[in-house]
XYZ file of C-alpha atoms in Angstrom:
765
model
C 79.815 79.813 55.902
C 79.842 82.083 58.919
C 81.602 80.440 61.858
C 80.486 81.492 65.312
C 83.175 80.853 67.910
C 82.389 77.516 69.494
C 82.404 78.795 73.055
C 79.217 80.865 72.643
C 76.947 78.095 73.811
C 79.100 74.977 73.838
C 80.398 73.388 76.998
C 83.817 74.590 78.025
C 86.676 72.729 76.370
C 88.197 72.265 79.818
C 84.925 71.507 81.644
C 85.791 67.890 82.356
C 88.516 68.925 84.788
C 92.253 69.422 84.711
C 93.696 69.285 81.205
C 97.235 68.417 82.288
C 97.386 67.939 86.071
C 97.516 64.292 87.084
C 98.478 62.728 90.399
C 102.161 61.814 90.367
C 103.485 59.267 92.863
C 101.556 57.970 95.893
C 101.787 60.423 98.768
C 103.937 59.545 101.787
C 102.120 57.850 104.655
C 101.591 60.951 106.769
C 98.297 61.553 108.594
C 97.732 64.814 106.707
C 97.950 63.021 103.368
C 94.664 61.234 104.010
C 92.517 62.656 101.198
C 89.301 61.541 102.906
C 89.793 64.331 105.463
C 88.748 67.938 104.955
C 91.332 70.523 103.923
C 91.018 72.166 107.339
C 91.545 68.897 109.196
C 94.609 68.077 107.104
C 96.011 71.552 107.736
C 95.517 71.084 111.482
C 97.451 67.809 111.405
C 100.496 69.168 109.628
C 100.467 72.458 111.512
C 100.627 70.607 114.810
C 104.064 69.344 113.764
C 105.481 72.789 112.906
C 107.789 74.892 115.004
C 107.211 78.620 115.331
C 110.194 79.319 113.076
C 108.734 77.053 110.402
C 105.411 78.837 110.630
C 107.174 82.174 110.246
C 108.794 80.891 107.055
C 105.388 80.496 105.393
C 104.213 84.055 106.052
C 107.127 85.841 104.379
C 107.901 85.765 100.671
C 110.778 86.805 98.470
C 111.196 88.073 94.944
C 111.506 85.015 92.739
C 114.232 86.234 90.409
C 117.889 86.133 91.350
C 118.461 89.753 90.432
C 120.984 92.284 91.657
C 119.138 95.532 92.272
C 119.987 97.858 95.116
C 116.332 98.472 95.864
C 115.477 94.778 96.234
C 116.964 92.955 99.196
C 117.956 89.549 97.889
C 116.779 86.405 99.622
C 119.345 84.487 101.658
C 121.302 82.159 99.393
C 119.971 79.077 101.165
C 116.401 80.138 100.437
C 116.746 81.245 96.821
C 114.351 79.421 94.543
C 115.356 76.566 92.313
C 112.964 77.991 89.719
C 114.499 81.189 88.315
C 112.669 84.178 86.994
C 109.381 84.228 88.903
C 107.373 86.990 90.523
C 107.866 85.554 93.984
C 108.453 82.505 96.112
C 107.879 81.299 99.650
C 110.197 78.587 101.037
C 108.732 75.168 101.656
C 109.334 72.804 104.554
C 110.774 69.630 103.124
C 110.573 67.508 106.274
C 106.776 67.899 106.296
C 106.282 67.692 102.545
C 105.149 71.317 102.278
C 106.209 72.580 98.838
C 107.701 75.983 98.161
C 105.295 78.431 96.581
C 106.505 79.565 93.177
C 104.432 82.515 91.988
C 103.979 83.902 88.487
C 102.223 86.983 87.211
C 99.624 85.853 84.710
C 96.992 88.504 84.012
C 96.970 87.719 80.279
C 99.198 84.650 80.197
C 102.403 83.558 81.917
C 104.302 86.800 82.311
C 107.998 87.249 81.697
C 108.376 90.685 83.199
C 111.694 92.393 82.577
C 112.657 89.392 80.459
C 113.709 87.386 83.509
C 113.615 84.107 81.571
C 115.281 84.683 78.198
C 113.510 82.884 75.401
C 110.552 81.693 77.494
C 107.567 82.638 75.386
C 104.000 81.839 76.372
C 100.544 82.183 74.895
C 99.385 85.790 75.072
C 95.665 85.737 75.825
C 93.158 88.553 75.318
C 93.173 91.248 77.975
C 90.826 91.090 80.929
C 88.662 93.795 79.361
C 88.404 91.780 76.145
C 87.438 88.674 78.146
C 84.613 90.691 79.665
C 83.614 91.948 76.194
C 82.854 88.342 75.244
C 80.084 88.179 77.901
C 80.853 84.461 77.938
C 81.752 82.788 81.261
C 82.686 79.514 79.527
C 85.259 81.317 77.403
C 86.713 82.947 80.522
C 86.983 79.512 82.147
C 88.811 78.157 79.102
C 91.325 81.009 79.190
C 91.905 80.364 82.879
C 92.363 76.629 82.392
C 94.907 77.283 79.649
C 96.803 79.772 81.838
C 96.770 77.301 84.715
C 98.137 74.549 82.474
C 100.932 76.779 81.172
C 101.818 77.803 84.732
C 101.946 74.216 85.899
C 104.097 73.195 82.938
C 106.700 75.718 84.124
C 106.580 74.622 87.757
C 104.504 77.517 89.104
C 101.885 76.615 91.685
C 100.569 80.130 92.471
C 99.114 82.248 89.663
C 98.823 85.976 90.377
C 95.721 86.490 88.245
C 92.087 87.307 88.961
C 92.494 91.031 88.282
C 89.343 92.843 89.334
C 88.755 96.510 90.030
C 85.786 98.327 88.524
C 86.668 100.837 85.822
C 85.778 103.981 87.737
C 88.732 105.658 86.018
C 88.869 104.658 82.321
C 92.251 106.377 82.024
C 93.698 104.025 84.638
C 96.791 102.262 83.387
C 95.543 98.769 84.296
C 92.033 99.168 82.909
C 92.985 96.599 80.263
C 93.742 93.988 82.949
C 90.375 94.381 84.658
C 86.886 93.380 83.536
C 84.968 96.603 83.048
C 82.552 98.720 85.043
C 79.715 96.413 86.080
C 79.979 94.286 89.247
C 77.963 91.346 87.909
C 79.715 91.078 84.548
C 83.169 91.683 86.028
C 82.684 89.396 89.010
C 81.285 86.539 86.930
C 83.974 86.806 84.231
C 86.901 86.970 86.643
C 85.430 84.296 88.902
C 85.161 81.866 86.003
C 88.722 82.581 84.910
C 89.913 81.853 88.448
C 87.907 78.627 88.481
C 89.579 77.631 85.226
C 93.061 78.329 86.570
C 92.454 76.275 89.695
C 91.070 73.357 87.673
C 94.750 72.656 86.953
C 95.585 72.199 90.665
C 97.388 75.478 90.998
C 96.323 78.362 93.228
C 94.920 81.574 91.799
C 94.728 84.890 93.555
C 92.099 87.564 93.148
C 93.401 91.152 93.129
C 93.730 94.037 93.949
C 91.537 94.204 97.049
C 90.171 96.830 96.865
C 89.288 100.009 94.933
C 92.701 100.261 93.221
C 91.248 101.930 90.136
C 94.133 104.121 88.978
C 97.913 103.839 88.860
C 99.559 107.230 89.348
C 100.073 107.689 93.059
C 98.543 104.297 93.819
C 100.713 103.952 96.925
C 99.818 107.449 98.129
C 96.151 107.930 97.392
C 93.203 107.315 99.670
C 89.967 106.426 97.909
C 87.089 107.611 100.041
C 83.659 106.042 99.709
C 80.649 105.236 101.893
C 80.470 101.635 103.068
C 77.089 100.985 101.473
C 78.271 102.286 98.102
C 81.458 100.191 98.278
C 79.452 97.079 99.165
C 77.148 97.635 96.167
C 79.935 98.166 93.624
C 83.596 97.136 93.846
C 83.153 94.887 96.870
C 80.145 93.204 95.282
C 82.253 92.429 92.209
C 84.850 90.753 94.455
C 82.141 88.925 96.390
C 80.629 87.490 93.198
C 84.039 86.510 91.804
C 85.019 84.765 95.035
C 81.743 82.836 95.014
C 82.318 81.701 91.407
C 86.035 81.011 91.536
C 86.887 80.263 95.180
C 90.405 81.703 94.762
C 93.031 80.361 97.124
C 94.422 83.784 97.975
C 93.404 87.435 97.938
C 96.020 90.071 97.097
C 95.476 93.341 98.921
C 96.066 96.589 97.056
C 98.591 99.439 97.233
C 96.143 102.249 97.902
C 94.476 103.416 101.081
C 90.713 103.048 101.532
C 89.140 105.715 103.715
C 92.658 106.703 104.853
C 93.817 103.184 105.847
C 96.179 101.134 103.679
C 94.385 98.220 102.032
C 96.948 95.727 103.384
C 96.301 96.795 106.969
C 92.631 97.636 106.612
C 90.611 95.839 109.276
C 87.331 96.722 107.590
C 88.329 95.174 104.265
C 90.242 92.143 105.485
C 88.735 91.138 108.816
C 85.199 92.506 108.759
C 84.204 92.050 105.116
C 86.438 89.371 103.591
C 87.003 86.998 106.483
C 83.997 87.972 108.548
C 80.951 88.671 106.408
C 82.073 86.541 103.466
C 83.648 83.798 105.586
C 86.590 83.602 103.184
C 88.838 80.646 104.155
C 91.951 81.386 102.060
C 94.868 83.674 102.817
C 95.615 87.344 102.177
C 98.959 88.209 100.602
C 100.304 91.670 99.934
C 101.036 93.283 96.621
C 104.754 93.708 95.984
C 105.767 96.675 98.132
C 102.305 97.060 99.645
C 103.135 96.482 103.337
C 103.701 99.376 105.743
C 103.700 97.797 109.209
C 104.065 94.598 111.197
C 101.583 94.701 114.069
C 98.871 96.728 112.352
C 99.029 94.630 109.173
C 99.049 91.255 110.921
C 96.219 92.154 113.291
C 94.145 93.681 110.481
C 94.194 90.429 108.514
C 97.313 90.333 106.312
C 98.551 86.727 106.318
C 101.652 86.889 104.144
C 104.158 89.576 103.172
C 105.008 89.037 99.507
C 108.446 89.710 98.031
C 109.495 91.361 101.265
C 112.477 93.074 99.666
C 110.097 95.379 97.810
C 108.825 96.936 101.028
C 110.547 99.864 102.697
C 111.758 97.337 105.249
C 110.913 93.732 106.046
C 107.832 93.604 108.247
C 107.212 89.885 108.757
C 109.934 87.340 109.552
C 112.107 88.654 112.397
C 109.915 91.734 113.136
C 106.853 89.503 113.370
C 108.683 87.139 115.731
C 109.538 90.118 117.933
C 105.867 91.161 117.921
C 104.871 87.627 118.959
C 107.387 87.685 121.796
C 106.073 91.082 122.904
C 102.461 89.937 122.731
C 101.430 92.668 120.272
C 100.558 89.912 117.796
C 99.061 86.807 119.353
C 100.126 83.219 118.797
C 96.535 82.534 117.743
C 96.892 85.099 114.970
C 100.052 83.430 113.621
C 98.270 80.084 113.806
C 95.404 81.491 111.732
C 97.789 82.981 109.151
C 99.556 79.679 108.609
C 96.383 77.589 108.765
C 94.853 79.609 105.915
C 97.895 78.962 103.718
C 98.074 75.256 104.530
C 94.368 74.540 104.084
C 94.529 76.208 100.679
C 97.445 73.989 99.640
C 95.236 70.999 100.400
C 91.980 72.427 99.017
C 93.581 73.415 95.701
C 95.312 70.083 95.146
C 98.808 71.558 95.278
C 99.752 69.037 97.996
C 98.131 66.067 96.271
C 99.230 66.883 92.717
C 102.944 67.698 93.034
C 104.671 69.322 90.111
C 105.952 66.848 87.511
C 109.413 67.186 85.975
C 109.315 70.275 83.793
C 108.837 69.624 80.102
C 108.436 71.996 77.159
C 105.347 74.014 78.117
C 102.070 73.616 76.292
C 100.635 76.411 74.176
C 97.041 77.441 73.584
C 96.927 79.740 70.582
C 93.616 78.152 69.576
C 92.007 79.164 72.879
C 93.435 82.676 72.530
C 92.003 83.016 69.030
C 88.528 81.729 69.979
C 88.366 84.138 72.895
C 89.521 87.055 70.757
C 86.794 86.259 68.243
C 84.272 86.409 71.073
C 85.483 89.758 72.417
C 85.856 91.876 69.261
C 83.138 94.539 69.207
C 81.749 95.946 65.964
C 81.021 99.582 66.815
C 79.934 100.902 63.423
C 79.092 99.414 60.014
C 77.449 101.979 57.755
C 76.278 100.852 54.362
C 77.192 97.246 55.088
C 80.836 97.860 54.212
C 81.647 94.851 56.352
C 82.187 92.012 55.909
C 84.691 92.481 53.106
C 84.769 90.232 50.086
C 87.767 87.932 49.973
C 88.420 89.142 46.436
C 88.537 92.748 47.648
C 91.168 93.758 45.093
C 93.579 96.303 46.540
C 93.704 96.586 50.332
C 95.714 99.217 52.190
C 96.755 98.288 55.728
C 97.930 101.347 57.627
C 99.326 102.175 61.042
C 99.908 100.777 64.560
C 102.825 98.544 63.562
C 100.334 96.258 61.833
C 103.315 94.622 60.148
C 104.534 93.344 63.562
C 101.525 92.157 65.560
C 98.776 93.319 67.911
C 99.785 95.611 70.766
C 99.752 94.369 74.357
C 99.579 96.180 77.674
C 102.685 96.798 79.761
C 103.700 96.156 83.335
C 103.891 93.058 85.494
C 101.374 91.218 83.290
C 103.636 91.470 80.226
C 103.915 88.200 78.339
C 106.673 87.407 75.872
C 104.225 86.071 73.287
C 104.540 83.045 71.065
C 106.659 84.028 68.083
C 108.222 86.967 69.924
C 111.151 88.649 68.173
C 113.112 90.955 70.531
C 114.340 92.925 67.532
C 110.742 93.979 66.858
C 110.039 95.580 70.222
C 109.107 99.256 70.108
C 110.740 101.472 72.735
C 108.705 104.366 74.069
C 109.354 107.064 76.619
C 107.829 105.931 79.878
C 107.350 107.263 83.366
C 110.112 107.313 85.928
C 108.790 105.246 88.816
C 109.939 106.525 92.183
C 109.905 103.892 94.895
C 109.306 104.726 98.531
C 113.008 104.274 99.265
C 113.893 106.824 96.574
C 115.108 104.383 93.930
C 114.208 105.182 90.324
C 113.485 102.473 87.810
C 112.077 101.918 84.309
C 112.884 105.189 82.553
C 111.744 103.517 79.330
C 108.847 101.335 78.359
C 108.637 98.657 75.700
C 105.623 98.057 73.506
C 105.368 94.343 72.785
C 103.396 93.289 69.712
C 101.818 89.840 69.744
C 102.364 87.869 66.504
C 101.154 87.128 63.930
C 100.786 90.501 62.270
C 97.429 91.837 61.067
C 99.100 92.466 57.705
C 99.935 88.774 57.310
C 96.540 87.637 58.641
C 94.636 89.886 56.217
C 96.782 88.722 53.301
C 96.110 85.091 54.249
C 92.375 85.729 54.549
C 92.196 87.404 51.113
C 94.712 85.503 48.974
C 93.362 87.053 45.788
C 93.829 90.627 46.995
C 96.843 92.892 46.678
C 97.624 93.880 50.286
C 100.098 96.699 50.905
C 101.263 98.423 54.080
C 102.110 101.950 55.211
C 103.286 102.692 58.733
C 101.265 105.916 59.018
C 104.261 107.862 60.294
C 104.238 109.667 56.948
C 100.620 110.782 56.495
C 101.168 111.693 52.839
C 102.492 108.192 52.101
C 99.505 106.625 53.873
C 96.924 108.752 52.066
C 98.578 108.046 48.718
C 98.345 104.310 49.370
C 94.726 104.653 50.539
C 93.754 106.608 47.414
C 95.142 103.845 45.195
C 93.288 101.088 47.078
C 89.751 99.723 47.012
C 89.561 99.710 50.799
C 91.767 101.107 53.564
C 92.083 99.452 56.997
C 93.637 101.790 59.555
C 94.952 100.230 62.748
C 95.377 102.625 65.676
C 96.705 101.964 69.159
C 96.545 103.229 72.726
C 99.263 101.768 74.953
C 98.485 101.356 78.641
C 100.808 100.117 81.334
C 100.948 99.468 85.043
C 102.361 102.327 87.165
C 101.059 105.028 84.830
C 97.723 106.358 83.602
C 96.982 107.769 80.166
C 96.595 111.561 80.350
C 93.306 111.579 78.437
C 91.086 109.422 76.232
C 92.475 110.707 72.923
C 94.478 108.445 70.658
C 98.111 109.470 71.144
C 100.331 111.018 68.506
C 99.043 111.837 65.047
C 96.565 108.969 64.832
C 93.369 111.059 64.759
C 94.860 113.202 62.009
C 95.951 110.059 60.164
C 92.419 108.627 60.183
C 90.917 111.918 59.044
C 93.393 112.147 56.156
C 92.956 108.532 55.056
C 89.156 108.681 55.007
C 89.331 111.839 52.903
C 91.525 109.952 50.443
C 89.330 106.836 50.502
C 85.764 106.920 51.890
C 85.884 103.113 52.196
C 87.996 103.248 55.351
C 87.728 100.840 58.272
C 89.279 101.666 61.639
C 90.512 98.898 63.945
C 91.087 100.064 67.534
C 93.758 98.366 69.634
C 93.108 99.995 72.998
C 93.208 99.249 76.707
C 89.921 101.059 77.285
C 87.628 103.698 75.803
C 88.932 106.325 73.405
C 87.424 109.425 71.816
C 86.657 109.361 68.082
C 86.450 112.836 66.516
C 86.426 111.207 63.061
C 83.530 108.811 63.800
C 80.930 110.485 61.556
C 83.218 110.193 58.532
C 84.376 106.594 58.920
C 81.920 103.905 57.793
C 83.181 101.023 59.971
C 84.931 100.687 63.353
C 86.077 97.536 65.174
C 87.247 97.485 68.796
C 89.942 94.795 68.991
C 91.318 95.668 72.462
C 94.606 93.937 73.415
C 93.798 90.641 71.777
C 96.914 88.501 72.206
C 98.389 85.843 69.973
C 95.023 85.086 68.382
C 94.090 88.711 67.787
C 95.334 89.246 64.246
C 93.623 86.133 62.894
C 90.461 86.956 64.814
C 90.355 90.496 63.388
C 90.903 89.199 59.861
C 88.173 86.580 60.230
C 85.738 89.213 61.468
C 86.659 91.657 58.702
C 85.990 89.033 56.023
C 82.923 87.509 57.640
C 84.194 84.103 58.638
C 83.245 85.116 62.178
C 80.159 87.161 62.902
C 81.126 89.651 65.653
C 79.298 89.070 68.925
C 81.303 91.089 71.470
C 79.580 93.749 73.551
C 81.171 96.640 75.418
C 81.937 95.957 79.104
C 82.667 99.639 79.624
C 81.035 102.901 78.530
C 82.811 104.959 75.866
C 82.297 108.613 76.891
C 81.786 111.349 74.316
C 84.277 113.458 76.298
C 86.166 113.438 79.579
C 83.725 116.104 80.806
C 81.119 113.342 81.189
C 83.188 111.446 83.774
C 82.620 111.820 87.528
C 86.160 113.240 87.688
C 86.830 115.038 84.389
C 90.486 115.560 85.330
C 92.659 112.788 86.704
C 92.738 113.276 90.503
C 96.479 112.622 90.489
C 97.258 115.102 87.699
C 100.198 117.313 88.625
C 100.727 115.873 92.098
C 104.158 115.345 93.584
C 105.217 112.335 95.649
C 102.664 113.060 98.369
C 99.483 111.711 99.887
C 96.183 112.729 98.330
C 92.487 111.865 98.506
C 90.123 110.732 95.761
C 86.418 111.063 96.525
C 84.188 108.475 94.880
C 81.165 110.716 94.888
C 79.419 108.573 92.284
C 79.105 105.901 94.971
C 77.757 102.666 93.535
C 76.616 104.333 90.308
C 79.656 103.414 88.240
C 79.769 103.723 84.462
C 76.435 103.396 82.680
C 74.530 104.057 85.897
C 76.289 107.428 86.276
C 75.465 108.311 82.665
C 71.775 107.490 83.118
C 71.376 109.434 86.362
C 73.032 112.497 84.804
C 71.139 112.274 81.481
C 74.370 112.022 79.499
C 74.626 110.402 76.085
C 77.873 108.457 75.674
C 79.710 107.858 72.448
C 78.904 104.146 72.829
C 76.973 102.691 75.785
C 77.812 99.761 78.013
C 76.591 96.495 76.485
C 76.682 97.857 72.928
C 77.830 95.904 69.880
C 76.695 95.252 66.322
C 76.391 92.051 64.309
C 76.262 91.093 60.635
C 72.722 89.904 61.291
C 69.710 91.324 63.148
C 67.647 90.137 66.107
C 64.014 90.619 67.105
C 62.568 90.375 70.632
C 59.035 89.273 71.527
C 56.838 87.972 74.320
C 58.414 89.303 77.511
C 57.018 87.767 80.706
C 58.167 88.714 84.207
C 57.584 87.160 87.617
C 58.729 88.039 91.126
C 59.453 85.914 94.186
C 62.721 85.868 96.075
C 64.068 87.593 92.981
C 62.881 88.587 89.501
C 62.757 86.198 86.559
C 62.156 87.245 82.957
C 61.560 85.180 79.815
C 61.761 86.590 76.298
C 61.795 85.087 72.809
C 64.708 86.121 70.613
C 64.702 85.561 66.844
C 67.525 85.883 64.340
C 65.710 88.029 61.781
C 68.680 88.348 59.440
C 70.485 86.170 56.916
C 73.549 85.054 58.869
C 74.114 82.913 61.911
C 75.041 85.109 64.841
C 75.321 85.531 68.579
C 73.163 87.907 70.600
C 73.651 88.918 74.239
C 70.246 89.329 75.875
C 70.662 91.751 78.782
C 68.212 92.061 81.689
C 68.087 95.379 83.585
C 66.015 96.302 86.618
C 65.334 99.765 88.009
C 64.429 99.685 91.727
C 62.047 102.276 93.187
C 63.495 105.516 94.634
C 65.349 105.177 97.918
C 64.023 106.267 101.322
C 65.054 109.853 100.576
C 63.277 109.890 97.234
C 66.474 109.730 95.168
C 65.985 107.902 91.854
C 67.786 104.670 91.040
C 69.542 103.885 87.782
C 68.888 100.695 85.856
C 71.188 97.854 86.870
C 72.338 94.852 84.876
C 70.974 91.887 86.832
C 71.631 89.061 84.369
C 72.292 88.140 80.772
C 72.365 85.234 78.338
C 74.458 84.905 75.176
C 72.789 82.769 72.538
C 73.780 81.659 69.035
C 70.970 81.532 66.471
C 70.768 80.448 62.850
C 68.833 82.625 60.382
C 65.137 82.484 61.255
C 65.734 80.543 64.467
C 63.898 81.586 67.645
C 64.661 80.734 71.245
C 62.993 81.432 74.558
C 65.592 82.892 76.928
C 65.025 82.913 80.691
C 67.148 85.110 82.953
C 66.986 85.165 86.734
C 68.173 88.343 88.438
C 71.074 88.303 90.894
C 69.079 89.392 93.981
C 71.818 91.604 95.458
C 71.487 93.836 92.417
C 67.858 94.475 93.285
C 68.902 95.550 96.768
C 70.731 98.216 98.697
C 73.227 97.383 101.417
C 71.933 98.616 104.762
C 74.894 99.048 107.089
C 72.539 99.672 110.041
C 71.452 96.059 109.900
C 68.102 94.388 109.856
C 66.318 91.728 111.807
C 69.405 89.521 112.208
C 71.159 89.285 115.585
C 73.837 91.750 116.585
C 77.425 90.715 115.783
C 78.650 90.043 119.329
C 82.329 90.241 118.395
C 82.119 93.685 116.832
C 79.160 94.856 118.931
C 77.384 96.228 115.893
C 74.354 95.208 113.837
C 74.878 92.757 111.000
C 74.513 94.677 107.750
C 71.947 93.341 105.307
C 71.084 93.426 101.662
C 67.600 94.927 101.714
C 65.236 94.575 98.770
C 62.669 97.294 99.201
C 58.981 96.639 98.647
C 57.528 98.364 95.600
C 57.229 98.485 91.828
C 60.344 97.596 89.831
C 60.858 98.432 86.176
C 62.151 95.423 84.237
C 63.581 95.711 80.723
C 65.275 93.487 78.201
C 67.922 95.442 76.328
C 70.560 95.106 73.638
C 72.685 97.652 75.519
C 72.315 99.898 78.550
C 70.419 102.405 76.386
C 68.664 100.144 73.850
C 65.427 98.938 75.448
C 63.719 96.207 73.434
C 60.853 95.287 75.779
C 59.815 96.521 79.222
C 57.452 95.608 82.022
C 56.828 96.311 85.696
C 56.549 93.962 88.630
C 55.732 94.359 92.313
C 58.334 92.989 94.707
C 57.934 92.226 98.410
C 60.484 93.376 100.977
C 63.303 90.938 101.689
C 66.498 90.911 103.743
C 69.666 88.919 103.003
C 72.818 88.673 105.095
C 76.102 89.331 103.252
């Protein structure tokens, strides 16, 4: 029987609330521990008891590991954390019951960067891009809840997750951490993961705010973009995610935006985040992302993280001097601290203190279910898949498939369950030059998440003879393929923080390996383990291709179950796969060949990121956004469309094949041309993922996110002028006119289409 991953339509496994967080002892009888009061009122009560020095303690953080590195200024001994090996910590104030903040990186699970905690393995979850490929908010919530539980078990109360920058640069080294190119899909997915994390009464961040879309030169580059375009793309993704997840903190980015550093950018932090969006939490810096005291504090930065990473310490004593001089006001310090305190109450960190640490929980089952959801079947000619479990002789080739599934590098690196340090693969990596001239990380390590695909395939096909070749020797691999009934070639693209891949080609000899193997055995299946899109010069010759991304501890089993048909693939691409780099808005990496100097990157594509760029420029990608195949087929019928405050569409979807399967029904709308007559690209405005048995039909109704019908008018509308800034309040403006509405299976696969007339409407941000 075909098993569809339970999270397609089922309620979230964690939906009932915290899986592990329970109130501990009764809280002390302090006025601010009255849970009937609002978080803001409770923060006011405790803040009234704080001295200025105590308030200054809360706005300056330290690196959480007791390391001896010349380029990191160690925290004073009295303030060093009791919890070793964390990304950062902020001292608490014991006399008032304010706990220390212990922070962990956790983009794909509880990170153990640089192996700070020997032997501490954690569940490695699918990458952010794979989460988005599931198109399943409930699955994202479940991953978040599991990460939150594993953080809490270790004593961490701040989770540095919620990674969200649109994939304007698919070669960017952290593309795997993010959630693709579309603001609605990315914002919804990341927002639900944040909501899951915080269901465990720990705080989640959202990061990196904003427009930090590539790694090389991230501390030097200025990304330049019109305000309206930013509001309609990257900032909209953050806005949606914040609405869904209500993260306790926002981490500002390394880069400059329109020439101003993100962590001292008044437009981003004060005007948009805290002003237009009325965000109540606090803003913390990325590690080494602060460049000033007065400018940063007045522009909206509330907390300097891991201050030893900065060129010098900017908060603490320098901030006290600025307060004494009047260049930063006492009211500003009060606001900084209030935002931190109210979040401690709102998140439950104050009311659900950390229990004594016990062996941490694991969630390999959640990781496997989510990996099953996010695998994308890109090609399946001649029905070569699914394989029969009595497939005879199976050749497994390449990508260290005898070790595990590759993971991405950098601060999100997890030491996965079952990790064996003797099976790490060392690779030449970039030399990272810090602003103070220090050089670190001359080598990188590829970590492979167990179990191995080789073992998982052998377990799935116990009657088959499964043999392995590394692929380093092409002749050995082709000989094995020729003697086998089917060949499965695993290939990898390793991405890591602080570096970008030079191009979209598979590195090394992997393209040549695939070409040689398929010549030796036409029944060749390629499994891609990549952090983003790759080129496929061999695509016409290979009958089947699976995109497995960085799939974590559950990846190998998930791949095997898809290959043999126990799971019907239902993932869809959250990012366009170009046919060549020439199709990108910037065919060459803007940072290519630069020295350690400032440079500009122009986002001339504006809000038309990814599939919208391809449509407007009449380019045919290798695989479009939203694309993915199934072992069954689906038919669409009976589209009806209505318009009011937004657009609503209903369509009947039928499983017209022989297997149970999941289909992602995607709703796109094309607005009329703008005031200058420029055409608009189709925009994803909603979707629904449904599971259907053979012959089953279901009416699916999708309501469009209204901001995706609109353009952001920075000149304002009929709302009153913002008295504080003495400028009009910008508005989301839905133009009157005829809108094209289509139900699609991908950005380029239109199933049914209609038109509807929409009246003009204005919405405040």
